[in-house]
Tab-separated table of C-alpha atoms in Angstrom:
chain	number	residue	atom	x	y	z
A	1	MET	CA	67.922	178.644	37.663
A	2	ASP	CA	70.463	177.669	40.378
A	3	ALA	CA	68.314	177.100	43.445
A	4	SER	CA	71.295	176.342	45.696
A	5	SER	CA	72.639	179.911	45.599
A	6	GLY	CA	69.252	181.280	46.684
A	7	ASP	CA	68.977	178.704	49.417
A	8	SER	CA	72.284	179.667	50.998
A	9	VAL	CA	71.388	183.376	51.051
A	10	SER	CA	68.073	182.736	52.759
A	11	GLY	CA	69.743	180.424	55.296
A	12	ALA	CA	72.419	183.036	56.057
A	13	ASP	CA	69.852	185.797	56.430
A	14	ALA	CA	67.704	183.663	58.751
A	15	ARG	CA	70.683	182.843	61.062
A	16	GLN	CA	71.472	186.492	61.619
A	17	GLY	CA	68.315	186.805	63.606
A	18	SER	CA	67.773	183.167	64.310
A	19	PRO	CA	64.535	182.273	66.075
A	20	VAL	CA	66.212	179.169	67.538
A	21	PRO	CA	67.033	179.517	71.255
A	22	PRO	CA	70.828	179.370	71.802
A	23	ASP	CA	70.680	176.254	73.940
A	24	ALA	CA	68.204	174.288	71.767
A	25	TRP	CA	70.938	172.185	70.145
A	26	GLU	CA	72.310	171.080	73.555
A	27	GLN	CA	69.124	169.570	74.895
A	28	PRO	CA	69.299	165.783	75.282
A	29	ASP	CA	66.213	165.015	73.130
A	30	MET	CA	67.459	167.378	70.418
A	31	ARG	CA	70.994	165.867	70.509
A	32	SER	CA	69.510	162.424	70.201
A	33	ALA	CA	67.392	163.423	67.200
A	34	LEU	CA	70.346	165.132	65.500
A	35	ALA	CA	72.663	162.181	66.059
A	36	ALA	CA	70.096	159.850	64.497
A	37	ARG	CA	69.489	162.306	61.677
A	38	GLU	CA	65.762	162.199	62.457
A	39	ILE	CA	64.966	165.520	60.796
A	40	SER	CA	61.182	165.132	61.441
A	41	ALA	CA	61.960	164.965	65.137
A	42	VAL	CA	64.297	167.896	64.945
A	43	TYR	CA	61.652	169.968	63.262
A	44	ARG	CA	58.997	168.995	65.782
A	45	LEU	CA	61.322	169.969	68.593
A	46	LEU	CA	61.962	173.345	66.928
A	47	ARG	CA	58.158	173.909	66.708
A	48	LYS	CA	58.017	173.290	70.462
A	49	HIS	CA	60.598	176.015	70.849
A	50	GLY	CA	58.260	178.366	68.976
A	51	VAL	CA	59.963	178.167	65.584
A	52	SER	CA	57.356	178.287	62.808
A	53	GLN	CA	57.307	176.150	59.622
A	54	ARG	CA	57.859	179.329	57.641
A	55	GLN	CA	61.031	180.157	59.732
A	56	ILE	CA	62.411	176.575	59.319
A	57	ALA	CA	61.795	176.805	55.574
A	58	ALA	CA	63.628	180.164	55.408
A	59	MET	CA	66.642	178.857	57.358
A	60	THR	CA	66.963	175.594	55.450
A	61	GLY	CA	66.089	176.836	51.948
A	62	GLN	CA	63.215	174.418	51.718
A	63	SER	CA	59.635	175.122	50.666
A	64	GLN	CA	56.985	175.089	53.408
A	65	SER	CA	55.387	172.075	51.832
A	66	GLU	CA	58.698	170.177	52.117
A	67	VAL	CA	58.933	171.134	55.775
A	68	SER	CA	55.377	170.048	56.286
A	69	GLU	CA	56.032	166.621	54.688
A	70	ILE	CA	59.118	166.147	56.907
A	71	LEU	CA	57.121	167.054	59.972
A	72	LYS	CA	54.654	164.340	59.007
A	73	GLY	CA	57.469	161.803	58.944
A	74	ARG	CA	59.221	161.980	55.557
A	75	GLN	CA	62.832	160.828	56.025
A	76	VAL	CA	65.756	162.879	54.785
A	77	MET	CA	68.664	160.672	53.693
A	78	ALA	CA	70.674	162.648	51.030
A	79	TYR	CA	73.967	163.934	52.409
A	80	ASP	CA	73.755	167.308	50.597
A	81	VAL	CA	70.254	167.958	51.972
A	82	LEU	CA	71.340	167.024	55.496
A	83	THR	CA	74.353	169.381	55.334
A	84	ARG	CA	72.180	172.209	53.935
A	85	ILE	CA	69.741	171.729	56.823
A	86	ALA	CA	72.559	171.622	59.340
A	87	ASP	CA	74.178	174.759	57.994
A	88	GLY	CA	70.899	176.600	57.583
A	89	LEU	CA	69.817	175.934	61.110
A	90	GLY	CA	73.286	176.574	62.598
A	91	VAL	CA	73.751	172.994	63.864
A	92	PRO	CA	77.393	171.858	64.308
A	93	ARG	CA	77.755	169.248	61.568
A	94	GLY	CA	79.407	166.791	63.892
A	95	TYR	CA	76.174	166.601	65.994
A	96	MET	CA	74.693	164.902	62.924
A	97	GLY	CA	77.811	162.814	62.159
A	98	LEU	CA	78.391	164.794	58.934
A	99	ALA	CA	81.898	166.168	59.534
A	100	TYR	CA	84.345	166.798	62.275
A	101	ASP	CA	85.366	170.408	61.887
A	102	GLU	CA	87.184	172.347	64.619
A	103	THR	CA	83.999	173.841	66.165
A	104	THR	CA	82.361	170.493	66.341
A	105	ALA	CA	85.422	168.872	67.836
A	106	ILE	CA	85.452	171.387	70.662
A	107	ARG	CA	81.704	171.208	71.312
A	108	VAL	CA	81.233	167.471	70.870
A	109	VAL	CA	84.206	166.239	72.926
A	110	GLY	CA	82.983	163.977	75.711
A	111	SER	CA	79.556	163.446	74.293
A	112	SER	CA	78.177	160.194	72.889
A	113	ASP	CA	77.335	159.979	69.206
A	114	GLY	CA	73.796	158.883	68.457
A	115	ARG	CA	73.224	155.357	67.327
A	116	GLN	CA	70.856	155.108	64.437
A	117	ALA	CA	68.161	152.487	64.391
A	118	GLU	CA	69.547	148.992	64.198
A	119	GLU	CA	67.900	148.209	60.891
A	120	ASP	CA	70.124	150.951	59.381
A	121	GLU	CA	73.341	149.304	60.472
A	122	SER	CA	73.451	146.865	57.579
A	123	VAL	CA	73.161	149.754	55.103
A	124	LYS	CA	75.984	151.603	56.847
A	125	ARG	CA	78.149	148.485	56.754
A	126	ARG	CA	77.539	148.008	53.032
A	127	ARG	CA	78.321	151.656	52.302
A	128	PHE	CA	81.611	151.456	54.186
A	129	LEU	CA	82.459	148.215	52.387
A	130	ALA	CA	81.877	149.880	49.030
A	131	HIS	CA	84.080	152.769	50.091
A	132	ALA	CA	86.793	150.387	51.250
A	133	ALA	CA	86.705	148.524	47.944
A	134	GLN	CA	87.059	151.760	46.030
A	135	VAL	CA	90.118	152.775	48.135
A	136	THR	CA	91.727	149.326	47.989
A	137	MET	CA	91.024	148.322	44.424
A	138	GLY	CA	90.188	151.618	42.712
A	139	ALA	CA	86.729	150.453	41.695
A	140	ALA	CA	83.299	150.266	43.287
A	141	VAL	CA	83.308	146.410	43.480
A	142	PHE	CA	80.329	146.207	45.840
A	143	GLY	CA	78.264	148.938	44.286
A	144	PRO	CA	78.549	152.719	43.929
A	145	GLU	CA	79.866	154.502	46.994
A	146	SER	CA	77.327	157.061	47.943
A	147	GLY	CA	77.977	160.394	49.652
A	148	THR	CA	81.061	162.001	51.036
A	149	TRP	CA	82.660	161.045	54.347
A	150	SER	CA	83.843	164.484	55.323
A	151	GLU	CA	83.950	168.047	54.200
A	152	ALA	CA	87.216	169.860	53.322
A	153	PRO	CA	89.636	170.458	56.215
A	154	ALA	CA	88.503	172.915	58.889
A	155	ARG	CA	88.399	176.472	57.580
A	156	THR	CA	90.624	177.880	60.296
A	157	PRO	CA	93.964	179.615	60.082
A	158	ALA	CA	96.612	177.031	59.251
A	159	PRO	CA	100.376	177.258	59.634
A	160	GLY	CA	101.846	179.037	56.634
A	161	ARG	CA	104.435	176.347	55.999
A	162	ILE	CA	105.215	173.076	57.633
A	163	GLY	CA	108.294	170.871	57.584
A	164	MET	CA	109.114	167.293	58.640
A	165	THR	CA	109.489	168.389	62.286
A	166	ASP	CA	105.806	169.358	62.331
A	167	VAL	CA	104.779	165.938	60.953
A	168	ARG	CA	107.006	164.231	63.538
A	169	GLN	CA	105.123	166.030	66.265
A	170	VAL	CA	101.806	164.581	65.018
A	171	GLU	CA	103.420	161.126	64.926
A	172	ALA	CA	104.780	161.502	68.447
A	173	ALA	CA	101.430	162.653	69.770
A	174	THR	CA	99.730	159.664	68.102
A	175	ARG	CA	102.209	157.226	69.720
A	176	ALA	CA	101.709	158.770	73.177
A	177	LEU	CA	97.907	158.732	72.864
A	178	ARG	CA	97.912	155.114	71.577
A	179	SER	CA	99.896	154.117	74.640
A	180	LEU	CA	97.263	155.607	76.875
A	181	ASP	CA	94.535	153.736	74.909
A	182	TYR	CA	96.287	150.420	75.368
A	183	GLN	CA	96.718	150.946	79.092
A	184	TYR	CA	93.584	152.740	80.200
A	185	GLY	CA	91.031	152.262	77.411
A	186	GLY	CA	89.587	154.569	74.755
A	187	GLY	CA	87.370	156.381	77.175
A	188	PHE	CA	90.454	157.765	78.889
A	189	CYS	CA	91.955	159.406	75.847
A	190	ARG	CA	89.427	159.715	73.003
A	191	ASP	CA	88.713	163.377	73.710
A	192	ALA	CA	92.446	164.190	73.465
A	193	VAL	CA	92.719	162.211	70.209
A	194	VAL	CA	89.807	164.133	68.660
A	195	ALA	CA	91.291	167.467	69.799
A	196	GLN	CA	94.696	166.530	68.403
A	197	LEU	CA	93.069	165.535	65.122
A	198	SER	CA	91.261	168.844	64.879
A	199	TRP	CA	94.569	170.636	65.139
A	200	GLY	CA	96.427	168.239	62.775
A	201	GLN	CA	93.851	168.546	59.987
A	202	GLN	CA	94.708	172.290	59.715
A	203	MET	CA	98.220	171.326	58.550
A	204	LEU	CA	96.797	169.994	55.280
A	205	GLU	CA	96.272	173.579	54.214
A	206	ALA	CA	99.852	174.584	54.837
A	207	ASN	CA	102.542	174.834	52.219
A	208	SER	CA	105.133	172.050	52.223
A	209	THR	CA	107.253	169.885	49.990
A	210	GLU	CA	105.647	166.839	48.352
A	211	LEU	CA	107.662	164.571	50.663
A	212	VAL	CA	106.372	166.330	53.768
A	213	LYS	CA	102.791	166.346	52.411
A	214	SER	CA	102.890	162.631	51.668
A	215	ARG	CA	104.178	161.816	55.156
A	216	LEU	CA	101.567	164.150	56.633
A	217	PHE	CA	98.790	162.157	54.834
A	218	VAL	CA	100.075	159.025	56.482
A	219	ALA	CA	100.471	160.621	59.962
A	220	LEU	CA	96.903	161.966	59.872
A	221	ALA	CA	95.611	158.658	58.559
A	222	ASP	CA	97.146	156.943	61.568
A	223	LEU	CA	95.673	159.585	63.916
A	224	HIS	CA	92.216	159.109	62.295
A	225	SER	CA	92.688	155.365	62.757
A	226	LEU	CA	93.352	155.914	66.442
A	227	ALA	CA	90.338	158.158	66.717
A	228	GLY	CA	88.293	155.341	65.111
A	229	TRP	CA	89.672	152.732	67.499
A	230	THR	CA	89.097	154.857	70.641
A	231	SER	CA	85.582	155.616	69.416
A	232	PHE	CA	84.989	151.945	68.899
A	233	ASP	CA	86.304	151.194	72.343
A	234	THR	CA	83.819	153.597	73.939
A	235	GLY	CA	80.834	152.304	71.903
A	236	LEU	CA	80.636	155.223	69.420
A	237	MET	CA	80.230	153.119	66.300
A	238	ASP	CA	79.216	155.776	63.836
A	239	SER	CA	82.090	158.010	64.872
A	240	ALA	CA	84.429	155.076	64.478
A	241	ARG	CA	83.230	154.335	60.992
A	242	GLY	CA	83.675	158.039	59.918
A	243	HIS	CA	87.205	158.183	61.220
A	244	PHE	CA	88.207	154.881	59.640
A	245	ALA	CA	86.807	156.045	56.289
A	246	ASN	CA	88.895	159.195	56.536
A	247	ALA	CA	91.934	157.171	57.531
A	248	LEU	CA	91.528	155.013	54.436
A	249	ASP	CA	91.387	158.048	52.152
A	250	LEU	CA	94.476	159.646	53.709
A	251	ALA	CA	96.452	156.381	53.757
A	252	LYS	CA	95.705	155.946	50.084
A	253	GLN	CA	96.805	159.481	49.308
A	254	GLY	CA	100.005	158.848	51.272
A	255	ASP	CA	100.494	155.645	49.222
A	256	SER	CA	100.742	153.497	52.377
A	257	HIS	CA	99.512	149.989	51.625
A	258	PRO	CA	100.350	148.628	55.148
A	259	LEU	CA	98.240	151.416	56.764
A	260	VAL	CA	95.350	150.775	54.368
A	261	ALA	CA	95.563	147.111	55.480
A	262	ASN	CA	95.647	148.071	59.122
A	263	VAL	CA	92.602	150.410	58.853
A	264	LEU	CA	90.594	147.665	57.116
A	265	TYR	CA	91.653	145.182	59.845
A	266	ARG	CA	90.443	147.564	62.525
A	267	MET	CA	87.125	148.256	60.886
A	268	GLY	CA	86.688	144.547	60.379
A	269	ARG	CA	87.143	144.141	64.122
A	270	VAL	CA	84.301	146.562	64.690
A	271	TYR	CA	82.068	144.321	62.606
A	272	LEU	CA	83.197	141.171	64.476
A	273	HIS	CA	82.268	142.979	67.677
A	274	GLN	CA	78.832	143.682	66.135
A	275	ASP	CA	78.435	139.991	65.417
A	276	ALA	CA	78.595	140.561	61.666
A	277	PRO	CA	81.444	138.104	60.715
A	278	ASN	CA	80.434	138.035	57.009
A	279	ASP	CA	80.948	141.771	56.626
A	280	ALA	CA	84.089	141.614	58.726
A	281	LEU	CA	85.518	138.906	56.542
A	282	LYS	CA	85.003	141.005	53.392
A	283	LEU	CA	86.992	143.852	54.945
A	284	PHE	CA	89.735	141.511	56.097
A	285	GLN	CA	89.976	140.116	52.557
A	286	LEU	CA	90.247	143.597	51.132
A	287	GLY	CA	92.899	144.322	53.764
A	288	GLN	CA	94.719	141.227	52.644
A	289	ILE	CA	95.018	142.681	49.097
A	290	ALA	CA	96.677	145.821	50.545
A	291	ALA	CA	98.833	143.816	52.895
A	292	GLN	CA	100.150	141.594	50.016
A	293	GLU	CA	100.811	144.688	47.860
A	294	SER	CA	102.877	146.167	50.728
A	295	GLY	CA	105.088	143.098	50.860
A	296	SER	CA	104.718	142.957	54.595
A	297	GLU	CA	104.456	139.380	55.931
A	298	LEU	CA	103.548	140.868	59.277
A	299	ALA	CA	100.496	142.672	57.896
A	300	VAL	CA	99.475	139.496	56.085
A	301	ALA	CA	99.777	137.610	59.399
A	302	VAL	CA	97.517	140.060	61.151
A	303	LEU	CA	94.833	139.726	58.383
A	304	CYS	CA	95.013	135.945	58.323
A	305	ALA	CA	94.554	135.737	62.091
A	306	ASN	CA	91.470	137.982	61.945
A	307	GLU	CA	90.040	136.113	58.986
A	308	ALA	CA	90.379	132.997	61.180
A	309	TRP	CA	88.358	134.770	63.846
A	310	ALA	CA	85.604	135.570	61.421
A	311	TYR	CA	85.435	132.058	60.119
A	312	ALA	CA	85.293	130.707	63.742
A	313	MET	CA	82.316	132.989	64.392
A	314	MET	CA	80.654	131.594	61.264
A	315	GLY	CA	81.195	128.122	62.541
A	316	ASN	CA	83.694	127.127	59.823
A	317	GLU	CA	86.240	125.233	61.919
A	318	GLU	CA	88.320	124.049	58.924
A	319	GLN	CA	88.932	127.497	57.462
A	320	ALA	CA	89.521	129.001	60.919
A	321	THR	CA	92.309	126.576	61.801
A	322	LYS	CA	93.759	126.726	58.294
A	323	LEU	CA	94.040	130.543	58.436
A	324	LEU	CA	95.502	130.416	61.973
A	325	GLY	CA	98.225	128.190	60.603
A	326	ARG	CA	98.932	130.555	57.746
A	327	SER	CA	99.089	133.453	60.218
A	328	LYS	CA	101.726	131.683	62.206
A	329	ASP	CA	103.757	130.875	59.022
A	330	GLU	CA	103.626	134.485	57.836
A	331	PHE	CA	104.630	135.714	61.290
A	332	ALA	CA	107.591	133.367	61.348
A	333	ARG	CA	108.878	134.966	58.054
A	334	ALA	CA	108.176	138.526	59.064
A	335	ASP	CA	110.829	141.108	59.831
A	336	VAL	CA	109.204	142.315	63.051
A	337	ALA	CA	112.115	144.502	64.069
A	338	ASN	CA	111.834	146.706	61.037
A	339	ALA	CA	108.082	146.661	60.675
A	340	GLU	CA	106.148	149.933	60.408
A	341	SER	CA	104.696	151.218	63.613
A	342	TRP	CA	100.982	150.485	62.851
A	343	VAL	CA	101.607	146.769	62.310
A	344	LYS	CA	104.521	146.346	64.829
A	345	PHE	CA	102.024	145.799	67.665
A	346	PHE	CA	101.553	142.263	66.344
A	347	ASN	CA	104.244	140.283	68.134
A	348	GLU	CA	104.582	136.755	69.426
A	349	THR	CA	102.268	137.496	72.352
A	350	ASP	CA	99.546	138.531	69.872
A	351	VAL	CA	99.999	135.358	67.942
A	352	TYR	CA	99.241	133.415	71.099
A	353	ALA	CA	96.356	135.819	71.885
A	354	MET	CA	94.718	135.385	68.519
A	355	THR	CA	95.240	131.623	68.588
A	356	GLY	CA	93.541	131.443	71.989
A	357	THR	CA	90.763	133.847	70.860
A	358	VAL	CA	89.851	131.812	67.789
A	359	HIS	CA	89.835	128.521	69.682
A	360	THR	CA	87.694	130.137	72.429
A	361	VAL	CA	85.046	130.959	69.861
A	362	LEU	CA	85.217	127.423	68.542
A	363	ALA	CA	85.210	125.955	72.067
A	364	GLN	CA	81.773	127.464	72.733
A	365	LYS	CA	80.397	125.015	70.170
A	366	ASN	CA	82.960	122.257	70.616
A	367	PRO	CA	84.615	122.150	74.049
A	368	GLU	CA	87.464	120.068	72.573
A	369	HIS	CA	89.024	123.348	71.548
A	370	THR	CA	89.754	124.303	75.149
A	371	LYS	CA	92.879	122.103	74.922
A	372	TYR	CA	94.228	124.539	72.245
A	373	ALA	CA	92.838	127.744	73.761
A	374	ILE	CA	94.015	127.323	77.346
A	375	PRO	CA	97.780	127.005	76.731
A	376	ALA	CA	97.762	129.824	74.085
A	377	LEU	CA	95.815	132.164	76.338
A	378	THR	CA	97.980	131.319	79.337
A	379	ARG	CA	101.118	132.289	77.346
A	380	ALA	CA	99.486	135.560	76.280
A	381	VAL	CA	98.407	136.493	79.814
A	382	GLU	CA	101.905	135.765	81.158
A	383	SER	CA	103.495	137.911	78.436
A	384	TYR	CA	101.216	140.972	78.526
A	385	THR	CA	102.482	143.708	80.871
A	386	ASP	CA	100.345	146.202	82.677
A	387	ASP	CA	100.827	148.782	79.923
A	388	MET	CA	98.661	146.456	77.781
A	389	ALA	CA	96.010	146.123	80.481
A	390	ARG	CA	93.021	146.009	78.105
A	391	SER	CA	94.517	143.157	76.009
A	392	LYS	CA	95.387	141.328	79.219
A	393	THR	CA	91.824	141.683	80.479
A	394	PHE	CA	90.484	140.205	77.196
A	395	MET	CA	92.817	137.184	77.572
A	396	LEU	CA	92.033	136.687	81.257
A	397	SER	CA	88.343	136.681	80.494
A	398	ALA	CA	88.717	134.236	77.611
A	399	LEU	CA	90.978	132.012	79.677
A	400	ALA	CA	88.481	131.913	82.575
A	401	THR	CA	85.717	131.067	80.074
A	402	ASN	CA	87.664	128.172	78.803
A	403	HIS	CA	88.409	126.793	82.318
A	404	LEU	CA	84.676	126.914	83.042
A	405	LEU	CA	83.950	125.080	79.773
A	406	ASP	CA	86.622	122.545	80.694
A	407	GLY	CA	85.016	121.885	84.110
A	408	ASP	CA	87.791	123.471	86.136
A	409	LEU	CA	85.374	125.767	88.004
A	410	ASP	CA	87.612	126.678	90.909
A	411	HIS	CA	90.444	127.863	88.742
A	412	GLY	CA	88.042	129.468	86.190
A	413	ALA	CA	86.470	131.537	88.926
A	414	LYS	CA	89.906	132.623	90.168
A	415	VAL	CA	91.079	133.753	86.738
A	416	GLY	CA	87.700	135.413	86.111
A	417	GLY	CA	88.200	137.422	89.317
A	418	LYS	CA	91.499	138.671	88.042
A	419	ALA	CA	89.825	139.702	84.779
A	420	ILE	CA	87.333	141.764	86.705
A	421	ASP	CA	90.116	143.356	88.819
A	422	TYR	CA	91.723	144.611	85.630
A	423	ALA	CA	88.416	145.542	83.923
A	424	GLU	CA	87.402	147.843	86.785
A	425	SER	CA	90.387	150.134	86.108
A	426	ILE	CA	89.785	150.441	82.270
A	427	LYS	CA	87.370	152.852	80.610
A	428	SER	CA	86.229	150.587	77.799
A	429	GLU	CA	82.762	149.480	76.716
A	430	ARG	CA	84.465	146.872	74.598
A	431	VAL	CA	85.918	145.147	77.677
A	432	LYS	CA	82.395	144.777	79.067
A	433	ASP	CA	81.109	143.280	75.875
A	434	ARG	CA	84.054	140.830	75.553
A	435	MET	CA	83.430	139.548	79.090
A	436	ARG	CA	79.822	138.561	78.293
A	437	PRO	CA	80.699	134.959	77.404
A	438	LEU	CA	82.324	134.598	80.826
A	439	GLN	CA	79.160	135.894	82.461
A	440	VAL	CA	77.074	133.391	80.479
A	441	GLU	CA	79.219	130.393	81.498
A	442	ALA	CA	79.362	131.500	85.114
A	443	GLU	CA	75.597	131.851	85.247
A	444	ARG	CA	75.129	128.426	83.819
A	445	ARG	CA	77.062	126.920	86.699
A	446	ARG	CA	75.381	128.686	89.623
A	447	ASN	CA	74.990	125.371	91.412
A	448	ASN	CA	78.744	125.566	92.087
A	449	GLY	CA	79.788	127.956	94.810
A	450	ASP	CA	82.882	129.328	93.002
A	451	ALA	CA	80.964	129.939	89.765
A	452	ARG	CA	78.080	131.529	91.656
A	453	ASP	CA	80.503	133.960	93.425
A	454	LEU	CA	81.955	134.886	90.032
A	455	ALA	CA	78.537	135.368	88.520
A	456	ASP	CA	77.477	137.620	91.396
A	457	ARG	CA	80.626	139.674	91.116
A	458	LEU	CA	80.098	140.096	87.327
A	459	LYS	CA	76.541	141.299	88.040
A	460	ILE	CA	77.946	143.964	90.285
A	461	PHE	CA	80.548	144.867	87.688
A	462	TYR	CA	77.943	145.331	84.958
A	463	ALA	CA	75.632	147.308	87.237
A	464	ALA	CA	78.404	149.795	88.187
């Protein structure tokens, strides 16, 4: 007997006269439980709203004994069970990080995604790595990829037929939104990116030529990648992971090796930010495979530079400096002028920026590296214009950190002040996180008046 068909009927019947109050899903405690997929907490909150175990069972297609076990704390992990519960109760799937359909995109814009317990993060990293290996190499190198990243495209009326002009509109919107992200931070434009993506996904259901469809896959992959990057920039790590996973799938369907490499580089950066350089390195190495298949020296240069960063965080000075050298060599051979848009961002300024960043990490263990970091960071700061305000802030903060490490406290405090000036105008959690080393070094030198003033100003900045 097929239990699933019976379950869906009972869930649909229950929703017609749903006992759940209309605003229940919008309550902060409920949103938090949904985002963390803590179904036992969701059921307990429903009980507080007067929903009985029998009613929960009817809506979700579960037995009352199953509901009772979950109420007692049994965890629900399976994707299909989670989606059945969400659909049965009438929860927008995006509230549980299960899919970004159009309804969810409209309702969830501007809200924070829930962060699951920290002990779950390593599991999520491994799962993404397995997925990335499947996409890049066509085999589950790191174990079977479990679950599905998203449902089918939103079931909303799609354009009957699309042409290359429609795809170019998606590409143009992505370029414009990416510019806003660079200048003002992900918090300024993420909502618009998600809304644009919700609309763009509908185009997948439209009729088109194979050439148009292939380019659409790549355009939407790039838009998902931007959604992942802006989510990362605003601290929404689970949303970032989901968007990057979708970007990988679409880039693969569009047969774009450079974009696959770029997405893996960006997700690797997420893991560097989470202080997980081992996992980041694995993604960068997978990205390197895609970059080399693409024949793009520029993409290879990007991956080498980021591998160097990972090795620096792991304390492997020899490998870090070796990969920095290879990145510079690959960049020197690259045809930057004709590079594809998603790798073209990596120019001479970024070479200096990455060189300075890697040596800054190494300098925190061996101050000798300040002599390499300071000139590279200075060149980067001088080259970044205000339309790259976030990147400039990163470099100013790293430069100030190096001056403090080098004992030049007066100049370090001055440069640190400029970093704060820029940071105050950018909506980015990542900027705050990247400035933590500067705060640490300033606090260590409180006996100096300039360093103390900088430390005090940083306290005010973080409290705001």
